Short mmCIF file of C-alpha atoms in Angstrom, two decimals:
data_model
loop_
_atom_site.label_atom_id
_atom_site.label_comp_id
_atom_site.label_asym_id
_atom_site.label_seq_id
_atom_site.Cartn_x
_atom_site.Cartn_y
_atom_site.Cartn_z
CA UNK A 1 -54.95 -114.60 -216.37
CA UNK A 2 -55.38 -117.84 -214.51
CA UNK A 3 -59.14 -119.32 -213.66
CA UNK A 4 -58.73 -118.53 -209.74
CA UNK A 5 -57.58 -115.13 -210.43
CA UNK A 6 -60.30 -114.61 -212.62
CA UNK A 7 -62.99 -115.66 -210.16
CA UNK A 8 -61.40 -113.51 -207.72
CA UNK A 9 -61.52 -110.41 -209.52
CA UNK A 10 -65.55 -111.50 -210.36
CA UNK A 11 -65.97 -111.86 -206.83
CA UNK A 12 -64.55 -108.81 -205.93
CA UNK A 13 -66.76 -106.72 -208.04
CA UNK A 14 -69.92 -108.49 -207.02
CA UNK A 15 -68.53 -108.21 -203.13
CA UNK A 16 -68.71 -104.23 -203.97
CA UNK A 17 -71.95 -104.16 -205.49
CA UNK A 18 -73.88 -105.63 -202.30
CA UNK A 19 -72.16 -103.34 -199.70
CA UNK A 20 -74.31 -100.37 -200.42
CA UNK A 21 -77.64 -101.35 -201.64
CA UNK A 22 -78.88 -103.48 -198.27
CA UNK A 23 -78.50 -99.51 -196.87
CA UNK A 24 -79.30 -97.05 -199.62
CA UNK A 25 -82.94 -99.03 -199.59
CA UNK A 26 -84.15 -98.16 -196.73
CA UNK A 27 -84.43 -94.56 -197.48
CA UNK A 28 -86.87 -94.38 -199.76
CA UNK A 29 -88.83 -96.84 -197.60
CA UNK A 30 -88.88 -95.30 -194.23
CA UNK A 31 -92.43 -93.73 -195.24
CA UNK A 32 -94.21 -97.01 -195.23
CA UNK A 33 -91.91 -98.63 -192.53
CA UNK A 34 -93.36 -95.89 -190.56
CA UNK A 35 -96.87 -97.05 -191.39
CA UNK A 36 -96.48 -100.81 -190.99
CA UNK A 37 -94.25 -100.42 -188.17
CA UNK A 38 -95.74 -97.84 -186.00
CA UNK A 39 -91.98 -96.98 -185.02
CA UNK A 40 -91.77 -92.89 -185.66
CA UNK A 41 -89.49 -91.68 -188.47
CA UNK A 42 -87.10 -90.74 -186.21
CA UNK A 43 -86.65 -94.03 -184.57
CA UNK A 44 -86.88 -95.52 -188.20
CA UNK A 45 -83.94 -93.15 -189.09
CA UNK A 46 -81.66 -94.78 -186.23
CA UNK A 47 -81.42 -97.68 -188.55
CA UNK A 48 -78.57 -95.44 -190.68
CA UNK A 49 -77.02 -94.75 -187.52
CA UNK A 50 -76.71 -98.05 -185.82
CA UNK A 51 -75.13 -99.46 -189.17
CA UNK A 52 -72.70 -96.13 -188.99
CA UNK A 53 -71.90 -96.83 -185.53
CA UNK A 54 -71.27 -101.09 -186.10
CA UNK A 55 -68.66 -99.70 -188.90
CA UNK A 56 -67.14 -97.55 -186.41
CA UNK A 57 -66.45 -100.03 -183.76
CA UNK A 58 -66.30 -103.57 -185.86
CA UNK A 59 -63.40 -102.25 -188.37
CA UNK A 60 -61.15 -101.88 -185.67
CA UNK A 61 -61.68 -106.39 -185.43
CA UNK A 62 -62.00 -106.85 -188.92
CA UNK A 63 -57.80 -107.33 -190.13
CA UNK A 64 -57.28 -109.62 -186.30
CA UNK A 65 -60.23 -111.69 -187.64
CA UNK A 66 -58.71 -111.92 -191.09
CA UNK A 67 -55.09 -112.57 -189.84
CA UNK A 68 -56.36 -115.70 -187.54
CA UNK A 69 -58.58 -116.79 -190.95
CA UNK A 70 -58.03 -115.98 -193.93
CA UNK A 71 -58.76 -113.24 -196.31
CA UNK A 72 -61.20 -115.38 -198.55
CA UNK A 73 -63.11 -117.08 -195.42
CA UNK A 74 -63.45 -113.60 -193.86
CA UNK A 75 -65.16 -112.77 -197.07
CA UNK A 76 -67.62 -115.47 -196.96
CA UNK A 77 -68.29 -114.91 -193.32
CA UNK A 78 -69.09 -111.69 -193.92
CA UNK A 79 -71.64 -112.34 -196.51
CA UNK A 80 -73.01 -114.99 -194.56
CA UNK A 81 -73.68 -112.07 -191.85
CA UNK A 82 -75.01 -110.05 -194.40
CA UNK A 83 -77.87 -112.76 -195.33
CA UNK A 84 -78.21 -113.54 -191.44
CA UNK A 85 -78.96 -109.77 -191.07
CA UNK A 86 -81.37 -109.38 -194.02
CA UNK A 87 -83.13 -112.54 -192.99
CA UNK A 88 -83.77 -111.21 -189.53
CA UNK A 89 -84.63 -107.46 -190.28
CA UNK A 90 -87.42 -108.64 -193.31
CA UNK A 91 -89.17 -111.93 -191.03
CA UNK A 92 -89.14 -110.91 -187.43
CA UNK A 93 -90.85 -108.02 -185.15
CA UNK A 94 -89.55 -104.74 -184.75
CA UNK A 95 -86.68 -105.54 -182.53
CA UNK A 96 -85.01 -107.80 -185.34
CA UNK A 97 -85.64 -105.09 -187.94
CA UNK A 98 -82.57 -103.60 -185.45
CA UNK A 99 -81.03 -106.34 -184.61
CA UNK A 100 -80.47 -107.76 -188.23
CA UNK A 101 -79.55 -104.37 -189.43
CA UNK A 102 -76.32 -104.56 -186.55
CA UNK A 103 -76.11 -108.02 -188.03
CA UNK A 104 -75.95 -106.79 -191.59
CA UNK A 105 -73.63 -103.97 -191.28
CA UNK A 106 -71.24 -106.10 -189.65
CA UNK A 107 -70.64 -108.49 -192.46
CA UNK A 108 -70.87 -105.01 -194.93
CA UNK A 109 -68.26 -103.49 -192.31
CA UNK A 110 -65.96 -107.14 -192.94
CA UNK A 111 -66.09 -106.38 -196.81
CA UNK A 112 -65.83 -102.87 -196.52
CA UNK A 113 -62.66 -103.25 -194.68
CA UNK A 114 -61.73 -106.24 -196.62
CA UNK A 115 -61.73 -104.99 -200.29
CA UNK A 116 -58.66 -102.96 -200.40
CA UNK A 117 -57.29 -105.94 -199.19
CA UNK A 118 -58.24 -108.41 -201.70
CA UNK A 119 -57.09 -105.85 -204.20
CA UNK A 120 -53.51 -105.42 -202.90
CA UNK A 121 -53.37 -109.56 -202.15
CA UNK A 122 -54.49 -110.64 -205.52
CA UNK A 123 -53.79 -107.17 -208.06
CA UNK A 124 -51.01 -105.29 -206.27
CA UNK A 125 -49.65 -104.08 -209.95
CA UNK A 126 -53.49 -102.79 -210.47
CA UNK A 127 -54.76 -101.17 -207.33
CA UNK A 128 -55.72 -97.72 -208.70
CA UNK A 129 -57.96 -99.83 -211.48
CA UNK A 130 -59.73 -102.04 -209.62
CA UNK A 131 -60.45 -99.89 -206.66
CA UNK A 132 -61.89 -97.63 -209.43
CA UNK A 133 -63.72 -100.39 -210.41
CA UNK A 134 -65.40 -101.46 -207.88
CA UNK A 135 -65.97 -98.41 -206.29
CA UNK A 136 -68.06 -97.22 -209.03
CA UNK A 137 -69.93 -100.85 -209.07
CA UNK A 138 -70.36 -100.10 -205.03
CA UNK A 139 -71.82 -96.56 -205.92
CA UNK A 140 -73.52 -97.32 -208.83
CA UNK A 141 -75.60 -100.31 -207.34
CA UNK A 142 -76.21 -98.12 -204.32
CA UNK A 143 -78.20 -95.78 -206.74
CA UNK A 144 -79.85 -98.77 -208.33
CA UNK A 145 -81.29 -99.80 -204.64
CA UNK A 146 -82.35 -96.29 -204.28
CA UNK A 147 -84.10 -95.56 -207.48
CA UNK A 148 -85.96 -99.63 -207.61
CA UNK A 149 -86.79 -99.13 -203.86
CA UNK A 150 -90.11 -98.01 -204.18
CA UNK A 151 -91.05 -99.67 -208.09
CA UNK A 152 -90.30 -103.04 -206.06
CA UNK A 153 -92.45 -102.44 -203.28
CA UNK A 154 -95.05 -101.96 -205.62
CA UNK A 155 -94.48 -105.28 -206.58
CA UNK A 156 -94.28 -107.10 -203.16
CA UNK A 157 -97.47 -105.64 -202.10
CA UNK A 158 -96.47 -102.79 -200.29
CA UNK A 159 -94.74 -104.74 -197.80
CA UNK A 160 -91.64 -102.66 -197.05
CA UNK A 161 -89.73 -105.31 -195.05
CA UNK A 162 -90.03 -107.69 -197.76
CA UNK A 163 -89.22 -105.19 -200.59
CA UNK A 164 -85.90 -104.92 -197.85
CA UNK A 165 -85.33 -108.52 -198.36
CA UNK A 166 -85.41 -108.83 -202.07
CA UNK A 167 -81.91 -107.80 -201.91
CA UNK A 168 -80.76 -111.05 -200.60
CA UNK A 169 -81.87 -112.78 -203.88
CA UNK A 170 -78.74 -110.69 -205.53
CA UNK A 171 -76.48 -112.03 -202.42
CA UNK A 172 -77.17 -115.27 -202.52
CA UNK A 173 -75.27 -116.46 -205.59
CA UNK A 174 -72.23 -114.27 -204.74
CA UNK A 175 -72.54 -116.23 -201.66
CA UNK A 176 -71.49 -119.32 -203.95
CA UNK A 177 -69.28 -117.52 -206.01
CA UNK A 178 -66.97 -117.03 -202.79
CA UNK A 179 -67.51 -120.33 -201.38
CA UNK A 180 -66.14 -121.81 -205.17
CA UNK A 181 -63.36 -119.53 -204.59
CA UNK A 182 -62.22 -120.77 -201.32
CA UNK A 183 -62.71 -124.05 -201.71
CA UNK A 184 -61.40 -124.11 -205.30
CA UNK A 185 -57.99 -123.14 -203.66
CA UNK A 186 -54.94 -125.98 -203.72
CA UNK A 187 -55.55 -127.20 -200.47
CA UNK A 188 -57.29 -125.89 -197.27
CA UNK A 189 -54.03 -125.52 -195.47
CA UNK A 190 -52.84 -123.79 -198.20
CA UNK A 191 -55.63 -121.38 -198.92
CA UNK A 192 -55.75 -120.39 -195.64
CA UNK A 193 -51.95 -119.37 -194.92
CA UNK A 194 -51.74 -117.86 -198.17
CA UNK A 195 -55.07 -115.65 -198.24
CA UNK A 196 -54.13 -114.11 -194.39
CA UNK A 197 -53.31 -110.62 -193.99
CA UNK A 198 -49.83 -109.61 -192.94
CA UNK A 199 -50.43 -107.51 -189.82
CA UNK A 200 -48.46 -103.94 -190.15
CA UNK A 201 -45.57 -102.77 -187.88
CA UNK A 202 -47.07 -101.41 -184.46
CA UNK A 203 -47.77 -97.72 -185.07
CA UNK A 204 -49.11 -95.03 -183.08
CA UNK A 205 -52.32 -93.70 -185.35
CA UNK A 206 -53.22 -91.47 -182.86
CA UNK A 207 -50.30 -89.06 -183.02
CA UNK A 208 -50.29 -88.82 -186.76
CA UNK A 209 -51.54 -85.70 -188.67
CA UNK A 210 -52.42 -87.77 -191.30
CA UNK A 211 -54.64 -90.27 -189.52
CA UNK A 212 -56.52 -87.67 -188.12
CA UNK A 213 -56.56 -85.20 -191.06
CA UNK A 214 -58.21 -88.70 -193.28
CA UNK A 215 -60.66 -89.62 -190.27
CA UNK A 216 -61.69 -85.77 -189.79
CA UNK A 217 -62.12 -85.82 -193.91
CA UNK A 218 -64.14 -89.29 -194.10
CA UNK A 219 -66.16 -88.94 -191.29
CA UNK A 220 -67.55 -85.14 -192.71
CA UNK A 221 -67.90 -86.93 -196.21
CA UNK A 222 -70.10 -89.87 -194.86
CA UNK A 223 -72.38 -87.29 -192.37
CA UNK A 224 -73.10 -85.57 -195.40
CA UNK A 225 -74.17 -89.08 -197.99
CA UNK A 226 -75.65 -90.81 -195.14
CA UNK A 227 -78.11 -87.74 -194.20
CA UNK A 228 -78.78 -87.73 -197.72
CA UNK A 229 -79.45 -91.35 -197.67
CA UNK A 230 -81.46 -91.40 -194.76
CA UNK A 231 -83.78 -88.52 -194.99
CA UNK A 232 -83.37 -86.79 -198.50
CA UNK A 233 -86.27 -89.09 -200.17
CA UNK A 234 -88.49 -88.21 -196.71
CA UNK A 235 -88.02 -84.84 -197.78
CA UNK A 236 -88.87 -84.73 -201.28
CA UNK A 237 -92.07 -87.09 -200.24
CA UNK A 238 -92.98 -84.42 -198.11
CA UNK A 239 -92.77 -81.29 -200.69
CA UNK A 240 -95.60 -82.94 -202.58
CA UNK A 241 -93.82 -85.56 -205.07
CA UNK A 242 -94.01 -89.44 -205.04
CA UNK A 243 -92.18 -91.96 -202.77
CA UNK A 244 -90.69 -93.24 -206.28
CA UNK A 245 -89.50 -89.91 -207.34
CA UNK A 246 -87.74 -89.66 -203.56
CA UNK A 247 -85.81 -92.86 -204.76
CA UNK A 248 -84.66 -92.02 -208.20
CA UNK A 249 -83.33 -88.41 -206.94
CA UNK A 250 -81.37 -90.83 -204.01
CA UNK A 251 -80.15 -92.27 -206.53
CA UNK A 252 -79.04 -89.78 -208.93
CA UNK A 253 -77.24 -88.30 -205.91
CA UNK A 254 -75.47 -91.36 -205.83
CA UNK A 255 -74.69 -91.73 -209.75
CA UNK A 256 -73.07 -87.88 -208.84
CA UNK A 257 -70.58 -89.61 -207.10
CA UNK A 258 -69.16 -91.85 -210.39
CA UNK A 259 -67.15 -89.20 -212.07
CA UNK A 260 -64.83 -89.01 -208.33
CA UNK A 261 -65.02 -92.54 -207.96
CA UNK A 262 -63.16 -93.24 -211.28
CA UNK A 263 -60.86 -91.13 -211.62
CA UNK A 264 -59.50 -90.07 -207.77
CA UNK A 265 -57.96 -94.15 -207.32
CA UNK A 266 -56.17 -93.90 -210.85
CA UNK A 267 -54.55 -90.39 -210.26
CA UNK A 268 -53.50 -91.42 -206.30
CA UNK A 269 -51.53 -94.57 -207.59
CA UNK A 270 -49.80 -92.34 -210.62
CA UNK A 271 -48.87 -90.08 -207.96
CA UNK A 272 -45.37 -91.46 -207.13
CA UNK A 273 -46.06 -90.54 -203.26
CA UNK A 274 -49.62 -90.91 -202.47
CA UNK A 275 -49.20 -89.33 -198.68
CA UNK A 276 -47.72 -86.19 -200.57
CA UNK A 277 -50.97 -85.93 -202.73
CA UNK A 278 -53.54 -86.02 -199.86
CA UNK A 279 -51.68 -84.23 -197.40
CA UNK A 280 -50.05 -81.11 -199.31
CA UNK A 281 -52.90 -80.85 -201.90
CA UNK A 282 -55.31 -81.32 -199.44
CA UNK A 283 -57.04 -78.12 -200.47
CA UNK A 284 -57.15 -78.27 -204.43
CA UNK A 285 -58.27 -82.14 -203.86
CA UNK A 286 -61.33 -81.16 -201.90
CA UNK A 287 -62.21 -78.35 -203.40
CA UNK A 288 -61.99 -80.39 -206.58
CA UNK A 289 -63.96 -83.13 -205.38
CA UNK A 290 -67.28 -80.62 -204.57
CA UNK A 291 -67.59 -78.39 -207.44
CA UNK A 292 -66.98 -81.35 -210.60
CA UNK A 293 -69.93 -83.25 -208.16
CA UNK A 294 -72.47 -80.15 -207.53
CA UNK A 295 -75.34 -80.70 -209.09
CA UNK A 296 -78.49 -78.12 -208.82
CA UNK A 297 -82.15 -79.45 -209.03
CA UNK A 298 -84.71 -76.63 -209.85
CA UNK A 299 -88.62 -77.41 -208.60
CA UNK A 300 -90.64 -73.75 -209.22
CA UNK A 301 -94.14 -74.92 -208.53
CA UNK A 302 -92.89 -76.59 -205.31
CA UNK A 303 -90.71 -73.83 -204.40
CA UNK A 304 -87.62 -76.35 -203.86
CA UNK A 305 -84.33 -75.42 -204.71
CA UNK A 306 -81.83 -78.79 -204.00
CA UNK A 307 -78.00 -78.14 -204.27
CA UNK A 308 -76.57 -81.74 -203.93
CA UNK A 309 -73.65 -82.08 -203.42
CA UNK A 310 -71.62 -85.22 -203.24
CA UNK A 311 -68.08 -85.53 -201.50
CA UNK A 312 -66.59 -89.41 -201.77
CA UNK A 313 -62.80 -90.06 -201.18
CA UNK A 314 -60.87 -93.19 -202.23
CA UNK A 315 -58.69 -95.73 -200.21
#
């Protein structure tokens, strides 16, 4: 394997494992944000929803942007964003605490959009192994960012906004990383004509039964981990138990998730027509993909009885 293509898988998996945590954070947080904020929980919560809603509307830009500039410049724009975003939420008032989050989960919503991508640019004969990959580094260092939420508050002082920006010590250096890879490239001419994305045939998504029958099945799957993101650790504060303990069950939501995240990418490429395996066996797959992820937590002297249970899809 040559040096640039090993850098480029490295950079892919640390890409994945800062698009979750800079979110799955805040959770566990929104307690004391409340407190040092004097914004109401339910204003606080908004801050899952704006992000949702910049995904929504910025992924429909993100392959034009990459066309005009490149696949591995989009990728350092986008984490550029991302430090932008955490910069502004953790140092300014209460108004940049929104406006860095739209910030942030634009550059998340460029490498969100961007990884399948890379992986089909750089890997095409290994697309069902590293998507596996880095989806379980994605969902595994969202659970880390969950469960050290609150420990590393503890350590800051009990300053929630900069316990948010901690996380932009772990970007910074895969900030470099990128920047090595683009530059290490033949030739900025080259780099950038050979990195673009290949814009696909005109097609008309909105009369396809398959478009819709993916965005009716992703958008139910992130309602339900994004709820859970946003208020599950609120709710286990409030039944009595610690703001840490909120995190680590986040978290262990989130480590639910793994089994799913490994194996659904390998058995879609084996499957010699992958449209055939989500449309037709629509019903085993996602009836498969709740009950091996249900997972039952049992509290008698609270009185709580938690069935979590995690739905993730692959693409």
């Amino acid at each position: 394997m040559k040096k640039q293509t090993r850098l480029i898988l490295l950079g892919i998996f640390l890409l994945a494992a800062i698009l979750r945590i800079p979110l799955t954070s805040v959770g566990p947080l929104l307690p004391r944000l409340n407190q040092t904020t004097g914004l109401s929980m339910t204003t606080l919560s908004q801050l899952t929803s704006i992000s949702l809603l910049v995904f929504a509307f910025t992924s429909i830009i993100v392959a034009r942007i990459a066309t005009k500039i490149g696949l591995n410049l989009s990728i350092v724009v986008s984490i550029i964003l991302m430090l932008i975003g955490i910069f502004i939420r953790s140092f300014t008032n209460n108004f940049g605490l929104f406006l860095g989050t739209i910030i942030l989960a634009v550059g998340i919503c460029f490498g969100n959009v961007l990884l399948p991508a890379l992986t089909k640019r750089y890997f095409p004969q290994h697309v069902g192994k590293i998507t596996s990959g880095y989806t379980i580094t994605m969902n595994f260092m969202g659970a880390v960012g969950s469960s050290l939420a609150i420990p590393v508050l503890e350590k800051v002082n009990n300053l929630p906004l900069i316990a948010l920006a901690t996380v932009g010590i772990i970007i910074i250096p895969i900030l470099f990383l990128w920047l090595l890879i683009y530059f290490s490239s033949p030739s900025q001419q080259s780099a950038s004509t050979n990195s673009k994305i290949t814009a696909p045939a005109p097609t008309n998504l909105y009369r396809s039964k398959t478009a819709w029958s993916l965005a009716t099945f992703m958008g139910i799957q992130s309602l339900i981990f994004y709820t859970c993101v946003a208020w599950l650790p609120n709710i286990i504060d409030q039944k009595g138990y610690s703001p840490a303990t909120g995190g680590f069950m986040l978290g262990l939501l989130q480590l639910m998730i793994l089994p799913a995240s490994f194996l659904v990418p390998m058995l879609a490429e084996k499957n010699a027509q992958p449209v055939h395996f989500y449309h037709n066996r629509w019903e085993h797959f996602y009836r498969w993909d709740y009950t091996t992820t249900q997972f039952k937590l049992y509290y008698p002297t609270a009185g709580i009885n938690l069935t979590w249970v995690s739905n993730r899809s692959i693409i």
